[in-house]
Coordinates of C-alpha atoms in Angstrom, one line a residue:
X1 CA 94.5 -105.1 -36.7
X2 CA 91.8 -104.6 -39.0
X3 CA 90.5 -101.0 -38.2
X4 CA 87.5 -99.0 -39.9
X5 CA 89.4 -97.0 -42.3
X6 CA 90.2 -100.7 -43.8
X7 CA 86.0 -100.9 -43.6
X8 CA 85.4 -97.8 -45.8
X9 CA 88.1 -98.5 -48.1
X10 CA 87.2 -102.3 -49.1
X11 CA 83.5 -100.9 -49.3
X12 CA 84.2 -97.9 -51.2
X13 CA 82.6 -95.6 -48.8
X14 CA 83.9 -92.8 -46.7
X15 CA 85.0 -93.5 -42.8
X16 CA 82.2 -91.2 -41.5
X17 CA 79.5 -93.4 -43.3
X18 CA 81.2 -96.6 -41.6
X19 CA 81.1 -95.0 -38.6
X20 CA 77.2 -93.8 -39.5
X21 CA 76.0 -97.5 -40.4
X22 CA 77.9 -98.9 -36.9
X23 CA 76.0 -96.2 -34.8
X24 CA 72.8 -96.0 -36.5
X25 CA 72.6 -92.9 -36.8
X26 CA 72.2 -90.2 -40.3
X27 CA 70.7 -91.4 -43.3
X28 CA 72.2 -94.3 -45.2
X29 CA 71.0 -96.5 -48.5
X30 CA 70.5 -100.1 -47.6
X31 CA 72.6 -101.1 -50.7
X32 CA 75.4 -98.8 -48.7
X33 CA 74.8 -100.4 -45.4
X34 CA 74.6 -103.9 -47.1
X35 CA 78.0 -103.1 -48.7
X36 CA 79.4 -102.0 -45.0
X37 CA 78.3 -105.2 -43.5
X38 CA 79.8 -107.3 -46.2
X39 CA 83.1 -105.5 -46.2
X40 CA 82.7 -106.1 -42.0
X41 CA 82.7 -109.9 -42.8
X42 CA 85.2 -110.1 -45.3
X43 CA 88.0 -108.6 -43.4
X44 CA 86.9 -109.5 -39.9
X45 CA 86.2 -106.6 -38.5
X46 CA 85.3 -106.0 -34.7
X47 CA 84.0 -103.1 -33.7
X48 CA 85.8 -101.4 -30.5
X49 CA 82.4 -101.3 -28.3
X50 CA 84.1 -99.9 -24.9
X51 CA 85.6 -97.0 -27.3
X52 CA 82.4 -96.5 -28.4
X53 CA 80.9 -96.0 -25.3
X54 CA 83.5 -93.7 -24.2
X55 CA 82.7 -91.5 -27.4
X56 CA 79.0 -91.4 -27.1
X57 CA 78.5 -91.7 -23.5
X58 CA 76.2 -94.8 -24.2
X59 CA 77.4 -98.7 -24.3
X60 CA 73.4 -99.9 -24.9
X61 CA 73.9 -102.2 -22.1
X62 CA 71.3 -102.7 -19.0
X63 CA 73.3 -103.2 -15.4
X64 CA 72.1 -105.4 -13.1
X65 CA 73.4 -105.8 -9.1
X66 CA 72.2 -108.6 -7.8
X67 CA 72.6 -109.5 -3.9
X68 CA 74.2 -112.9 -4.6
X69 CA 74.7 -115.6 -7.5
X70 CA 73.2 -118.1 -5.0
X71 CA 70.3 -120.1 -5.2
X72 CA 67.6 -120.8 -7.9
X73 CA 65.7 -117.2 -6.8
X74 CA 68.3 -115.7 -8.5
X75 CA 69.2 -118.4 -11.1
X76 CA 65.6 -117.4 -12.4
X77 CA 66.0 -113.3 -12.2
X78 CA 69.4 -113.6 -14.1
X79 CA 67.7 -115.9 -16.5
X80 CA 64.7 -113.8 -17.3
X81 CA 66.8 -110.4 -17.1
X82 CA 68.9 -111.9 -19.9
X83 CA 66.1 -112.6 -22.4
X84 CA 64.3 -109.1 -21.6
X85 CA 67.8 -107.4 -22.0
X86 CA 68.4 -109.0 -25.1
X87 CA 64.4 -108.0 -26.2
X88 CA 65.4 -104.7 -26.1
X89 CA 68.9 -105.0 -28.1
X90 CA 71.1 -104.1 -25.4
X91 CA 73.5 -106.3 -23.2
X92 CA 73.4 -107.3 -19.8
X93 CA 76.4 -106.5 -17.8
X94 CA 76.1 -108.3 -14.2
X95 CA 77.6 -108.0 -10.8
X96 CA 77.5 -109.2 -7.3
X97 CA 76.4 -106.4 -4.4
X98 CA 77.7 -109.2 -2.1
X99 CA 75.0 -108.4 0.2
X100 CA 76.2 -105.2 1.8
X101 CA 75.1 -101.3 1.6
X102 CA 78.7 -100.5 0.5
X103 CA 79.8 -103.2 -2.0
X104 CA 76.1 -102.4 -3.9
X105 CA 77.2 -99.0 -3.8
X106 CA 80.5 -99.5 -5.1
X107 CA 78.8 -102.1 -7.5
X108 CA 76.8 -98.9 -9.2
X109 CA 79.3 -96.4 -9.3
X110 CA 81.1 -99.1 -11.1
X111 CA 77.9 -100.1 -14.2
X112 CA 77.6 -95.5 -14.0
X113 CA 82.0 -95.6 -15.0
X114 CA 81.0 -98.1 -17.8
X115 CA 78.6 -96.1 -19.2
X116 CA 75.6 -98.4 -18.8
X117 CA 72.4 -97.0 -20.4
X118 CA 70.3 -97.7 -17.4
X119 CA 70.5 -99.9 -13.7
X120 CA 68.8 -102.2 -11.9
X121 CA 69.7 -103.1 -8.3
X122 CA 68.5 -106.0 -6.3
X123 CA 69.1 -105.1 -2.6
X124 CA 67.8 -106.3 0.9
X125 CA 69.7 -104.3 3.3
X126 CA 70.2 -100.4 1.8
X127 CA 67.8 -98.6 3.4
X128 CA 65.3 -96.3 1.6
X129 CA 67.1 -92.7 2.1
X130 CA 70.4 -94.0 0.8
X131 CA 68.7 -95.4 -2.4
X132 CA 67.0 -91.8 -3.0
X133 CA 70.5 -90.2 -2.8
X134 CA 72.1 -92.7 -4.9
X135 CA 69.2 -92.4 -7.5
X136 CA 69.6 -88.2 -7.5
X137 CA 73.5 -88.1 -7.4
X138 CA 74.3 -90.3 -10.8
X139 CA 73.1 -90.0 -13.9
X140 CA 71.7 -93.2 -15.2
X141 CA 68.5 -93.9 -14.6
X142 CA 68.2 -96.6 -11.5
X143 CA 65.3 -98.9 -10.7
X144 CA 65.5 -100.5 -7.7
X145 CA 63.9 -104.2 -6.8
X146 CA 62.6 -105.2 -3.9
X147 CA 62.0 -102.4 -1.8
X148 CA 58.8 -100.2 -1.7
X149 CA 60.9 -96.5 -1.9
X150 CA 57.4 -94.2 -1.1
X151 CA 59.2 -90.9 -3.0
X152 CA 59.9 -93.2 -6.4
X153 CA 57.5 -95.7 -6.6
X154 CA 58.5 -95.2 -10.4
X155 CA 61.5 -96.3 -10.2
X156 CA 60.5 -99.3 -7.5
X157 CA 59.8 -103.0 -8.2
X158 CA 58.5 -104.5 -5.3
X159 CA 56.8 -107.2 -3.4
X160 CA 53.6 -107.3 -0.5
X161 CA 56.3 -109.5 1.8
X162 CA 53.8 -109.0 4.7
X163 CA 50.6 -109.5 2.9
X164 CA 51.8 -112.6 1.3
X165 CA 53.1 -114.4 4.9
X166 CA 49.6 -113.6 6.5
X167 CA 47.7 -115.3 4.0
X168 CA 50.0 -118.4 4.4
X169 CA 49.7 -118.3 7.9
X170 CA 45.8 -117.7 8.1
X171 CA 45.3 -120.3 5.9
X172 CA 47.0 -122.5 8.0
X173 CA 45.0 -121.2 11.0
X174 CA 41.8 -121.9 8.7
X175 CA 42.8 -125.6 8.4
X176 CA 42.4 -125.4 12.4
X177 CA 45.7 -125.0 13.4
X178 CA 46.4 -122.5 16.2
X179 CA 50.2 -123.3 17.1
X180 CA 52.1 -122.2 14.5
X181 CA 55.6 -122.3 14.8
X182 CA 57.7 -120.0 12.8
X183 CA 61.5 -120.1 11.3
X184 CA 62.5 -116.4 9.7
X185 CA 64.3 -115.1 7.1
X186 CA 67.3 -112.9 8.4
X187 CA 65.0 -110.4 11.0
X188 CA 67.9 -107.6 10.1
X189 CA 66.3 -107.6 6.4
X190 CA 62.8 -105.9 5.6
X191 CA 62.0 -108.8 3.9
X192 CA 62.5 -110.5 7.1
X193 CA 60.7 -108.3 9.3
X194 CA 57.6 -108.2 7.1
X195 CA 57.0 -111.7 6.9
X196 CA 57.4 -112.2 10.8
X197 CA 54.7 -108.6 10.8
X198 CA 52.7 -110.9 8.8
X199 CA 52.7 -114.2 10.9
X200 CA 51.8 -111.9 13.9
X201 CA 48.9 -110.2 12.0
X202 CA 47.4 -113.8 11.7
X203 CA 47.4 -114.5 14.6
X204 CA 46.1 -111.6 16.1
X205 CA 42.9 -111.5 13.2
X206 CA 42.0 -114.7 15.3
X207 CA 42.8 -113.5 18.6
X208 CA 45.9 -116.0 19.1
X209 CA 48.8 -114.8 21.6
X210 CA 51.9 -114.0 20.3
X211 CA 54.3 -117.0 21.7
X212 CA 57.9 -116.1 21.1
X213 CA 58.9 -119.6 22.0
X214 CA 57.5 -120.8 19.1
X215 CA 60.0 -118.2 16.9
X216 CA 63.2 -119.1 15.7
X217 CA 65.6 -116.8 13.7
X218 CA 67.3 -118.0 10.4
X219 CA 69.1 -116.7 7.7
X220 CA 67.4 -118.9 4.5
X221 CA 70.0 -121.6 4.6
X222 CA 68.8 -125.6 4.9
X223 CA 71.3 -126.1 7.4
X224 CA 70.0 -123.7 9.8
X225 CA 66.7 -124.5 8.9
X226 CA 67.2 -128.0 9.9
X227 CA 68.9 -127.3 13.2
X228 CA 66.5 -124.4 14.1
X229 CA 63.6 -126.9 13.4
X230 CA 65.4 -129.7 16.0
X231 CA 65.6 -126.8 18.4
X232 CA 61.9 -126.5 18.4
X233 CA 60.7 -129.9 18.5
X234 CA 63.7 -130.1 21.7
X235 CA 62.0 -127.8 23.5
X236 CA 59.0 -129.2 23.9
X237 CA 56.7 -126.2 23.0
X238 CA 53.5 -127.7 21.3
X239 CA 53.0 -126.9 17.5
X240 CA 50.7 -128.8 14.9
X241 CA 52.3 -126.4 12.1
X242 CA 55.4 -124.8 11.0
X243 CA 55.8 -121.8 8.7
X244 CA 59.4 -121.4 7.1
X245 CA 59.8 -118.1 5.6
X246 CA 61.6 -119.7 2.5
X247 CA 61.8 -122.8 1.3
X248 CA 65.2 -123.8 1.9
X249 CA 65.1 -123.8 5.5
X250 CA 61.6 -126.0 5.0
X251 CA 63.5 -128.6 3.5
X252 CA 66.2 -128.4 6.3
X253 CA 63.0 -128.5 9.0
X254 CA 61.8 -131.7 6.9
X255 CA 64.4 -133.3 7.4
X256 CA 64.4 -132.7 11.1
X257 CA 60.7 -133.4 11.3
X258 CA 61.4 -136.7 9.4
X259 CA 64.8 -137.8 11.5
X260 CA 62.4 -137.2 14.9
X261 CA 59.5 -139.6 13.6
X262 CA 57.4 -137.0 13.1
X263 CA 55.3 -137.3 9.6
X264 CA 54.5 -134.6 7.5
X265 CA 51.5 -133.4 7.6
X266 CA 49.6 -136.3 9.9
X267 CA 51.3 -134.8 12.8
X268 CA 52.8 -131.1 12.0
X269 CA 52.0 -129.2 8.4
X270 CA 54.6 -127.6 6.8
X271 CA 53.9 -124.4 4.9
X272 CA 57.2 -122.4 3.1
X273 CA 57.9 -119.5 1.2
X274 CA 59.5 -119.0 -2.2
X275 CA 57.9 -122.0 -4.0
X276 CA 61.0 -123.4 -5.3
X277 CA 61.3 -126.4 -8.0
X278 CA 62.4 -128.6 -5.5
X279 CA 59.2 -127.6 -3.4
X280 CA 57.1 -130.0 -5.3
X281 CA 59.2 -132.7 -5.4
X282 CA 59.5 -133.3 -1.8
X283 CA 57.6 -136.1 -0.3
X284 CA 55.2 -135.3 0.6
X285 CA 55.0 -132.4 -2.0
X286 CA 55.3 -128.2 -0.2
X287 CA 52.7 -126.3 0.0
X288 CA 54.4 -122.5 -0.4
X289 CA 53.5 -118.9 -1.5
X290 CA 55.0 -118.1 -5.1
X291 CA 56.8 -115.5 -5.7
X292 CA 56.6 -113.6 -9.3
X293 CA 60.4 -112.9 -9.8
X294 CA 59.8 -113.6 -13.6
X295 CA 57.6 -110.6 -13.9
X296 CA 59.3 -108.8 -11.2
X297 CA 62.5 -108.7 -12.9
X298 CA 60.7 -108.0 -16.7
X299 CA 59.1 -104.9 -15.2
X300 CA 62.0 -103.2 -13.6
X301 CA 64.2 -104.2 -17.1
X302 CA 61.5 -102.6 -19.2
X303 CA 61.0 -99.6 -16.6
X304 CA 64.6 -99.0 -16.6
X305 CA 65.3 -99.1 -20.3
X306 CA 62.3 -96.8 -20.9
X307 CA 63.6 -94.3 -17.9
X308 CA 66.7 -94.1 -20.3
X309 CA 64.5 -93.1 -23.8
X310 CA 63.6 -90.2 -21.4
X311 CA 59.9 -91.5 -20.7
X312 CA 57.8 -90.4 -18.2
X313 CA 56.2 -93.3 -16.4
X314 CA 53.5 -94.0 -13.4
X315 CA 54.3 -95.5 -10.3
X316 CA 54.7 -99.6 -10.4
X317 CA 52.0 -101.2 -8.3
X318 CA 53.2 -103.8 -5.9
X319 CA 53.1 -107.7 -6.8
X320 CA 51.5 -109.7 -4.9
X321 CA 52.1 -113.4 -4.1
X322 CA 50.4 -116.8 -4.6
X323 CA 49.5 -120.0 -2.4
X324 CA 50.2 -122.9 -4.0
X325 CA 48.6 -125.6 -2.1
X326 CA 49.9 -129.3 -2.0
X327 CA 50.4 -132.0 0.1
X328 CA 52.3 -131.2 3.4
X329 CA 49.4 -129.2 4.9
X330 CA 46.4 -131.4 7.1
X331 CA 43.3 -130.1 9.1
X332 CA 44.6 -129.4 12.3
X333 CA 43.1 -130.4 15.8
X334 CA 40.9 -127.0 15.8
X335 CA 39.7 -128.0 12.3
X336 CA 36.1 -129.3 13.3
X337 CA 35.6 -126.7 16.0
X338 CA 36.1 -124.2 13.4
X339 CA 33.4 -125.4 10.9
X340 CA 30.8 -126.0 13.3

């Protein structure tokens, strides 16, 4: 095995200035370093990185825990926290939280062992006084996205969940529609419970009662969506609208609203969440609230990589979601009432 004392001596340099050019550090010619590099190539040398690390406490890597691999949501933050990653010449090291408190806790005491230079977790269920104690008892910086953590809103990357499902449901009240039905995210998420909070703020702005009947609990899955959807339109409660909180489980109600012979959106608009690529492909096309993950995941990256140059930053202000209007929203029957 090629090592670095076979680097110095094919480049005619001492081991310390190898070891100087690999870790960027001291003072060295460029006609040195270009002899280094060349020597590299020649004898096929590979730098032992996890040694490295061990030595200088530092493995310029950015760790990311993500709640699941699932989905296109998180097909799109992976995507986007590789290329910002990579902007900053580090490497992303990524692993699955698999949804639970514990396994995202185990997740980051695993990234802190491998000496990543800075964290970013992803997590819908650990609640806010665990996240502070995690962030003050390691010592790698840790920003945390999608939760709104009021003591470290510098280290917080979140999303107005509640703000964002009122104005999809007002505007659906606005098009004259005054049953609403809803399908959730899972309620035992704060994501979940702010977008119900939202529907119900809606409807109380325009003095509508609060019909649990018209509420049905999912967990962002097509299938459930689908059946949930089949459960409403069994039961006989009237609704000229339906609000999915993602747009899986609007898909899933589509298909139910389609297999019942009800058309989308002469007789119930359909309104999701998420605004998926599949979202406009549907026939007809979804109308859904975007969500910026793009940016969402860039700012926590950069926040995170800038916590670990030792920088002191402000407090992230919250993103805020978009309507994206297409074709599976009609005036409802309270439409002409309304404007006159």
């Amino acid at each position: 095995m090629v090592t670095m004392l076979d680097v110095a001596l094919r480049a005619g340099v001492s081991k310390a200035t190898v070891s100087r050019v690999l870790n960027g550090i001291g003072q060295v010619k460029e006609s040195t370093r270009e002899q280094v590099f060349n020597a590299m190539e020649e004898l096929g040398y590979r730098p032992n990185f996890l040694a490295r690390s061990l030595a200088n406490r530092s493995s310029n890597s950015v760790g990311l825990v993500v709640s699941t691999f699932d989905g296109f949501y998180f097909g799109r933050l992976l995507q986007q926290a590789s290329r910002q990653t990579e902007a900053w010449g580090k490497q992303l090291i990524v692993t699955d939280g698999h949804d639970t408190p514990q396994k995202e806790l185990e997740a980051v005491q695993m990234l802190v062992d491998r000496h990543c230079d800075a964290i970013v977790l992803y997590t819908r269920f650990m609640n806010e006084r665990t996240l502070l104690s995690l962030m003050n008892s390691i010592n790698v910086p840790l920003v945390v996205i999608n939760r709104d953590i009021s003591q470290a809103r510098d280290r917080c990357v979140f999303f107005e969940q509640q703000d964002a499902a009122f104005k999809a449901t007002d505007y659906l009240i606005q098009q004259g529609h005054r049953e609403i039905a809803c399908i959730t995210v899972p309620i035992s998420t704060p994501t979940g419970q702010a977008r119900l909070m939202g529907y119900r703020k809606a409807l109380q702005k325009h003095g509508i009662a609060y019909n649990e009947e018209r509420v049905k609990y999912g967990d962002s899955t097509m299938t459930l969506g689908h059946k949930l959807c089949q459960e409403l339109l069994e039961s006989r409660v009237p609704f000229s609208a339906l609000f999915a909180c993602n747009d899986d489980m609007a898909l899933g109600a589509s298909k139910a609203l389609h297999q019942a012979g009800v058309r989308i959106p002469q007789d119930i608009s359909l309104f999701g969440f998420d605004d998926a690529p599949s979202a406009q492909w549907l026939e007809p096309a979804l109308s859904s609230v975007y969500l910026p993950i793009d940016s969402m995941i860039t700012t926590a990256i950069d926040q995170a990589v800038k916590l670990a140059n030792g920088e002191s930053l402000e407090a992230i202000p919250p993103f805020v979601g978009k309507l994206v209007l297409r074709e599976s929203v009609a005036p409802g029957p309270y439409y002409v009432s309304m404007t006159q």
